[in-house]
Amino acid sequence: MRRIGMIDRIVVIGGGISGLSSAFYLQREAERQGKKVQLTIVDGAPDLGGKINTLQRDGFVIERGPDSFLARKLPILELAKDLGIENELTAQNENGKTSYIMRDGKLHPMPKGMVLGIPTNLDTFMQTTLLSEEGKARSLQDLEMAGAAPEGDESLGDFLSRRIGPEIVKHISEPLLAGIYAGDLSKLSIQATFPQFAEAERQYGSLIRGTQLKQQNKAPQQAPDYLPDELKNSVFLSFKQGLSTMVHALDQALQSVNRRMGETVVEIKPLEGEDAAARYEVVLESGEVLPADHVLVTIPAFNAADLLEPLVDVTELRAIQYVSVANVVMAFEKSTFDKTFDGSGFLVPRSEGLRITACTWTSNKWLHTSPDDKVLLRCYVGRAGDEQSAMLPDEELKKAVLEDIQKVLGIDAVPIFTQITRLPRSMPQYPVGHLDNTARLRKRLSEELPGVYVTGAAFGGVGLPDCIRSGKEAAHEIAESL
């Protein structure tokens, strides 16, 4: 019978952070169990890391993909500890934490006490210049409205408009929350993005009251003992030499793992019969065939759908749409910039009509990213409904972003250099019903394609910690069947 006395062969399709985390924890769990496995990572890119891509240039540390992560999400800290790189972590600048939102061409500070755009300090909320008096009053009606939580899922936009009104959604919630997904709030699943909002309504009959009470009753999160003291109070963290530090460490930890970089998987072929050498053959574009007892698919949903569709219904994968974005990094001489910052950056609502959706004052938020006599800004372009901006020709995109920056900040400085990174179809959009869809898809795979698994940003969160968590969970699921 196949595999008796043999090594379990596992093929991980995708060398981004989800695939790398899966491979790392699979390797570690197999060693713990005393099991023999042969791991192979396949990725169409020439290098590991997926969207994580740190550029070192002229003393700058430039992130071309994600630039940081939430410190409260432990999977990434646990991975850093497991890799022995926890001392490479760095905190956000203490003087770079205030964020701004644009309205009517001016920057307004985010009201203190906002939790993911939900007001919890009503005194400071009533003082904000971001909303009209009518808009504030409508938001506070949430405290008096009867709870009307529908059964099942609903869109994030419908929920927020129903509870706190359209004005706060337009000017605060949309640029803040949609910015995380580059998405359209009217189409994003609340259960897959911010389920705590729906829970607050169900439990307390009010989004604001529920958020207030959860904040008041929340026990202070104890930072892990292995985290250096200077990092324990930072909301966001990164690495001193950039997020690629983590990719390099995973690369070293996975030296015994086979790699097929620059290779695309074109087919997963089930093998029949008790005498078959493996459950599946993973066929590469080059013609190479990899025998596999387990196949873990961590690539974007549209690629996964193309690969799995000949074998199983992939309706749920096709329901996950993607948005294209770009980031434009600009470096300036501080002596010509004529502007100082007291925060981390600003968000731009759709209604402002700019090309950029947000701007991080990177050299103020992250002191390790820039020489002292320079200024580094990172601007974001593209969101649901406006993806064409991210795909403008280089010179046109540079000009559009610089014009927006000059308009908002009132400067006329010229960049030393500009670095453009386009990320086509990079931001998964979780539709209403996404969690049920995911559970249904995984159940179908377990029944019709045993040994084939899906994980990654398309399913359980787009942030780095979420991808690491999902990779670790997939690794443990596979390890149980070794």
XYZ file of C-alpha atoms in Angstrom:
482
model
C 0.000 0.000 0.000
C 1.327 3.450 -0.861
C 3.443 5.471 1.570
C 3.918 2.654 4.104
C 7.464 3.059 5.370
C 7.921 5.997 3.021
C 8.261 9.755 3.348
C 5.189 11.991 3.159
C 5.676 14.353 0.238
C 4.118 17.796 0.692
C 3.972 20.414 -2.051
C 3.282 24.007 -0.977
C 2.094 26.116 -3.902
C 3.062 29.714 -3.172
C 6.184 31.164 -1.579
C 4.611 34.196 0.099
C 4.328 34.566 3.863
C 1.400 32.100 4.080
C 3.298 29.396 2.198
C 6.559 30.035 4.044
C 4.844 29.958 7.438
C 3.086 26.726 6.514
C 6.340 25.118 5.414
C 8.175 26.302 8.532
C 5.591 24.929 10.959
C 5.149 21.727 8.950
C 8.868 21.116 9.135
C 8.921 21.816 12.864
C 5.860 19.699 13.621
C 7.196 16.757 11.601
C 10.441 16.919 13.568
C 8.495 17.018 16.828
C 6.492 13.954 15.821
C 9.530 12.138 14.479
C 7.894 11.934 11.042
C 9.763 12.116 7.761
C 8.507 14.607 5.217
C 9.762 15.936 1.924
C 8.689 19.538 1.489
C 8.714 21.394 -1.821
C 7.766 25.056 -2.319
C 6.702 26.096 -5.815
C 6.318 29.732 -6.822
C 6.193 31.556 -10.142
C 8.313 34.414 -8.766
C 12.125 34.205 -8.801
C 12.377 34.896 -5.058
C 10.557 33.950 -1.866
C 8.446 36.423 0.059
C 5.467 37.231 -2.128
C 4.425 40.840 -1.555
C 7.020 41.377 1.202
C 9.790 43.275 -0.535
C 12.227 45.593 1.249
C 14.491 47.838 -0.826
C 17.668 49.258 0.720
C 18.632 52.404 -1.188
C 20.919 55.346 -0.346
C 20.429 54.857 3.391
C 16.657 54.440 3.081
C 14.687 51.341 4.081
C 11.794 51.216 1.627
C 8.946 48.732 1.844
C 7.495 47.972 -1.567
C 4.722 45.812 -0.088
C 3.329 45.807 3.470
C 5.236 48.151 5.772
C 4.361 47.009 9.308
C 2.005 44.890 11.399
C -0.240 45.150 14.446
C 1.741 44.301 17.566
C -1.323 42.864 19.333
C -1.591 40.034 16.787
C 0.694 37.419 18.297
C 1.289 34.927 15.449
C 3.912 37.162 13.843
C 5.665 37.798 17.166
C 5.681 34.068 17.882
C 7.180 33.418 14.461
C 9.854 36.068 15.052
C 10.703 34.356 18.347
C 10.765 30.922 16.701
C 13.139 32.305 14.059
C 15.348 34.044 16.637
C 14.850 37.521 15.157
C 12.777 39.147 17.905
C 15.664 41.515 18.700
C 15.445 42.859 15.142
C 11.972 44.291 15.794
C 11.500 48.051 15.998
C 8.706 50.270 17.314
C 6.792 53.145 15.813
C 8.105 56.613 16.681
C 6.405 57.907 19.843
C 5.932 61.289 18.154
C 4.492 59.765 14.994
C 1.218 58.269 16.150
C -1.385 60.955 15.389
C -3.247 60.321 12.150
C -5.246 62.744 10.037
C -8.191 62.549 7.650
C -8.781 64.974 4.824
C -12.067 66.835 4.454
C -12.777 69.753 2.131
C -9.103 69.940 1.208
C -7.851 70.255 4.799
C -6.313 67.753 7.216
C -8.231 67.126 10.434
C -6.824 65.050 13.304
C -8.562 61.774 14.011
C -10.682 62.344 17.150
C -9.102 60.799 20.235
C -10.829 57.703 21.486
C -11.784 56.391 18.052
C -11.557 52.605 17.896
C -11.493 51.518 14.263
C -13.535 54.621 13.476
C -16.085 54.075 16.270
C -16.273 56.950 18.789
C -15.717 55.920 22.408
C -14.768 59.326 23.881
C -17.896 61.344 23.180
C -16.454 64.615 24.462
C -13.622 64.650 21.936
C -15.926 63.257 19.262
C -18.298 66.212 19.635
C -15.365 68.603 19.153
C -14.136 67.151 15.858
C -14.263 69.319 12.751
C -14.511 66.235 10.529
C -18.289 66.006 10.873
C -21.209 68.407 10.885
C -23.296 68.792 14.017
C -26.044 66.865 12.271
C -23.609 64.077 11.411
C -22.440 63.817 15.021
C -26.016 63.771 16.301
C -26.932 61.033 13.850
C -23.980 58.925 14.985
C -25.046 59.229 18.615
C -28.516 57.926 17.745
C -26.826 54.532 17.820
C -26.958 54.767 21.622
C -30.758 54.972 21.581
C -31.689 52.796 18.614
C -33.069 49.357 19.271
C -30.690 46.595 18.249
C -31.706 45.358 14.821
C -29.010 42.825 14.058
C -30.088 40.700 11.100
C -29.526 36.985 11.032
C -26.308 35.961 9.352
C -23.882 38.229 7.528
C -24.303 41.693 6.026
C -22.061 44.225 4.362
C -19.813 46.394 6.491
C -21.173 49.527 4.812
C -24.820 48.625 5.413
C -24.117 47.839 9.053
C -22.210 51.064 9.780
C -24.686 53.276 7.915
C -27.540 51.673 9.834
C -25.886 52.129 13.215
C -23.872 55.381 13.075
C -25.114 57.108 9.927
C -23.843 57.867 6.415
C -21.810 60.989 7.222
C -19.371 59.361 9.630
C -19.129 56.390 7.280
C -18.256 58.659 4.356
C -15.707 60.823 6.150
C -14.164 58.498 8.754
C -15.142 54.837 8.442
C -14.676 54.532 4.688
C -11.148 55.959 4.413
C -10.055 54.166 7.580
C -11.597 50.711 7.209
C -11.740 50.480 3.427
C -8.096 51.520 3.404
C -7.146 48.203 4.967
C -8.724 46.278 2.097
C -8.741 48.997 -0.605
C -12.352 47.930 -0.811
C -15.945 49.051 -1.108
C -17.623 48.911 2.314
C -20.966 48.167 0.686
C -19.596 44.841 -0.576
C -17.279 43.689 2.232
C -18.510 41.079 4.706
C -18.724 42.366 8.266
C -18.247 38.864 9.700
C -15.047 38.367 7.684
C -13.596 41.820 8.365
C -14.815 43.320 11.665
C -17.053 40.765 13.411
C -16.579 42.601 16.712
C -18.888 45.347 15.404
C -21.778 42.960 14.863
C -21.056 41.316 18.227
C -21.251 44.710 19.972
C -24.692 45.325 18.478
C -25.968 41.868 19.405
C -24.599 41.938 22.937
C -25.182 45.563 23.919
C -27.788 46.851 21.456
C -25.432 49.648 20.418
C -22.188 49.734 18.450
C -20.821 52.724 20.368
C -21.828 51.424 23.824
C -20.553 47.955 23.046
C -17.206 49.325 21.850
C -16.941 51.575 24.917
C -17.636 48.717 27.333
C -15.291 46.351 25.571
C -12.538 48.963 25.835
C -13.272 49.613 29.515
C -13.482 45.944 30.451
C -10.638 44.764 28.268
C -7.785 43.418 30.317
C -4.500 45.014 29.278
C -2.790 42.752 26.791
C 0.376 41.418 28.269
C 3.195 41.771 25.782
C 5.195 38.551 25.463
C 8.143 38.323 27.855
C 10.545 37.849 24.964
C 9.579 41.205 23.442
C 12.127 43.934 24.266
C 10.717 46.483 26.744
C 10.939 49.411 24.336
C 8.531 47.656 21.967
C 5.793 46.678 24.391
C 3.678 49.839 24.062
C 3.837 50.263 20.301
C 0.646 49.640 18.316
C 2.608 48.797 15.174
C 5.938 47.051 14.755
C 8.364 46.385 11.950
C 11.986 45.225 11.613
C 15.049 47.459 11.718
C 16.161 46.332 8.274
C 12.654 45.936 6.905
C 10.093 43.169 6.726
C 12.295 41.131 4.400
C 14.237 40.273 7.576
C 11.510 37.729 8.256
C 11.669 36.282 4.741
C 15.463 35.907 4.944
C 15.140 34.138 8.303
C 12.497 31.767 6.932
C 14.683 31.121 3.912
C 17.533 30.070 6.218
C 15.268 27.959 8.412
C 13.949 26.144 5.337
C 17.293 25.329 3.735
C 16.422 21.624 3.574
C 13.181 22.341 1.736
C 13.159 21.865 -2.035
C 12.332 24.958 -4.078
C 11.006 25.397 -7.570
C 11.225 29.153 -8.021
C 10.153 30.773 -11.268
C 7.921 27.749 -11.877
C 4.141 27.749 -12.270
C 1.902 24.824 -11.391
C -0.361 24.015 -14.324
C -2.168 20.927 -13.048
C -2.899 18.864 -9.964
C -3.533 15.327 -11.139
C -5.176 12.799 -8.776
C -3.684 9.302 -8.889
C -5.972 6.309 -8.491
C -5.408 2.853 -7.067
C -3.788 1.423 -3.955
C -0.532 0.874 -5.802
C -0.210 4.541 -6.806
C 3.063 6.108 -5.745
C 1.278 9.159 -4.299
C -2.157 10.741 -4.030
C -1.384 13.429 -6.582
C 1.014 14.599 -9.227
C 1.734 18.322 -9.273
C 2.628 19.230 -12.853
C 4.839 22.272 -13.483
C 4.893 24.446 -16.583
C 8.377 23.134 -17.341
C 6.967 19.628 -17.569
C 8.438 18.456 -14.272
C 6.078 16.291 -12.219
C 6.181 16.337 -8.414
C 4.544 13.421 -6.580
C 2.559 14.670 -3.581
C 0.631 13.097 -0.726
C -0.502 16.541 0.450
C -0.889 19.742 -1.580
C -1.277 23.115 0.140
C -2.492 25.920 -2.141
C -1.619 29.402 -0.819
C -1.798 31.447 -4.038
C -4.481 34.098 -4.762
C -8.046 32.829 -5.106
C -8.244 33.436 -8.854
C -5.060 31.398 -9.461
C -6.254 28.691 -7.072
C -9.589 28.573 -8.902
C -7.882 28.077 -12.277
C -5.855 25.217 -10.814
C -8.646 23.433 -8.950
C -11.593 24.031 -11.268
C -10.982 20.901 -13.386
C -11.276 18.818 -10.209
C -13.870 20.453 -7.957
C -16.521 23.190 -7.833
C -14.719 26.482 -7.100
C -17.715 28.830 -6.961
C -16.545 30.225 -3.618
C -13.095 31.044 -4.960
C -14.558 32.850 -7.955
C -16.658 34.982 -5.590
C -13.512 36.562 -4.139
C -12.683 39.610 -6.239
C -9.340 41.428 -6.115
C -8.413 45.110 -6.305
C -5.236 46.471 -7.912
C -3.222 49.085 -6.018
C 0.139 50.802 -6.154
C 2.394 52.539 -3.683
C 4.568 55.481 -4.628
C 7.512 56.274 -2.353
C 9.121 59.700 -2.597
C 12.360 60.837 -0.934
C 13.142 64.521 -0.328
C 15.933 66.637 1.089
C 14.702 67.843 4.462
C 16.296 71.257 3.807
C 13.997 71.822 0.808
C 10.885 70.214 2.231
C 9.861 73.082 4.534
C 7.419 70.935 6.500
C 7.549 69.109 9.821
C 5.216 66.326 10.889
C 3.547 65.570 14.200
C 1.920 62.332 13.146
C 2.003 59.219 11.039
C 0.148 60.420 7.938
C -3.302 61.038 6.530
C -6.222 59.289 4.839
C -8.151 60.592 1.843
C -11.884 59.833 1.454
C -13.228 59.130 -2.013
C -15.174 62.374 -1.923
C -11.974 64.480 -1.954
C -11.268 63.558 -5.576
C -7.512 62.936 -5.231
C -5.522 60.156 -6.879
C -3.920 59.126 -3.597
C -5.968 57.257 -1.000
C -3.518 57.788 1.873
C -0.031 59.017 2.655
C 2.314 57.754 5.363
C 4.921 60.162 6.682
C 7.284 57.226 6.761
C 10.437 58.933 8.034
C 8.463 60.318 10.981
C 6.516 57.152 11.745
C 9.531 54.825 11.377
C 12.817 56.498 12.304
C 14.889 53.629 10.884
C 13.666 54.209 7.335
C 15.479 57.425 6.429
C 18.710 59.382 7.019
C 18.217 62.267 9.447
C 18.576 64.910 6.744
C 15.993 63.346 4.450
C 12.190 62.931 4.336
C 10.458 59.765 3.107
C 6.777 59.660 2.131
C 4.772 56.655 0.968
C 1.559 57.281 -0.944
C -1.142 54.760 -1.804
C -3.047 54.755 -5.073
C -5.969 52.615 -6.201
C -9.075 51.222 -4.522
C -12.294 49.501 -5.496
C -13.915 51.633 -8.171
C -10.674 53.474 -8.993
C -8.094 50.873 -9.931
C -7.034 52.604 -13.130
C -5.070 55.196 -11.146
C -2.677 52.479 -9.950
C -1.951 51.465 -13.533
C -1.088 54.898 -14.938
C 2.248 55.132 -16.814
C 5.182 55.867 -14.512
C 5.664 59.533 -15.335
C 1.945 60.259 -15.240
C 1.590 58.498 -11.889
C 4.603 60.324 -10.403
C 3.187 63.669 -11.540
C -0.307 62.941 -10.201
C 0.968 61.835 -6.785
C 3.376 64.770 -6.451
C 0.588 67.211 -7.345
C -1.642 65.686 -4.665
C 1.146 65.867 -2.059
C 1.982 69.453 -2.920
C -1.696 70.399 -2.764
C -2.355 68.751 0.596
C 0.878 69.694 2.366
C 1.471 73.069 0.725
C 5.017 72.296 -0.392
C 6.915 72.758 -3.649
C 9.854 70.424 -2.952
C 11.029 68.112 -5.729
C 11.780 64.461 -4.858
C 15.338 63.129 -4.906
C 13.868 59.954 -6.318
C 10.521 58.208 -6.684
C 9.955 54.451 -6.337
C 6.766 52.980 -7.814
C 5.469 49.515 -6.926
C 2.371 48.208 -8.660
C 0.456 45.349 -7.066
C -2.128 44.174 -9.610
C -5.019 42.110 -8.243
C -3.413 42.072 -4.822
C -6.179 42.955 -2.353
C -8.806 40.221 -1.792
C -12.353 41.415 -1.190
C -14.331 39.225 1.218
C -17.947 39.130 -0.017
C -20.982 38.861 2.251
C -21.169 35.223 3.318
C -17.395 34.734 3.006
C -16.913 32.703 6.189
C -19.667 30.253 5.242
C -18.280 30.101 1.719
C -14.820 29.247 3.019
C -16.132 26.522 5.327
C -18.178 25.039 2.487
C -15.201 25.056 0.107
C -12.885 23.401 2.611
C -15.455 20.726 3.407
C -15.851 19.994 -0.295
C -12.092 19.727 -0.739
C -11.778 17.319 2.184
C -14.476 15.089 0.653
C -13.586 15.286 -3.028
C -9.838 16.012 -2.955
C -8.509 14.611 0.328
C -5.011 15.891 0.966
C -5.562 19.195 -0.873
C -5.858 22.305 1.298
C -6.277 26.049 0.702
C -5.084 28.880 2.919
C -3.694 32.416 2.753
C -4.868 36.017 2.486
C -7.910 35.033 0.420
C -9.556 33.391 3.420
C -8.730 34.552 6.942
C -7.346 38.092 6.914
C -5.008 40.168 4.751
C -2.515 41.283 7.419
C 0.824 39.539 7.904
C -0.139 38.076 11.305
C -3.374 36.715 9.828
C -1.518 35.051 6.965
C 1.003 33.528 9.395
C -1.797 32.262 11.638
C -3.618 30.681 8.706
C -0.392 29.090 7.501
C 0.301 27.665 10.933
C -3.241 26.296 11.220
C -2.934 24.611 7.821
C 0.412 23.119 8.850
C -1.084 21.587 11.987
C -4.038 20.208 10.025
C -1.703 18.503 7.567
C 0.616 17.327 10.339
C -2.284 15.514 12.009
C -2.689 13.347 8.917
C 0.983 12.464 8.414
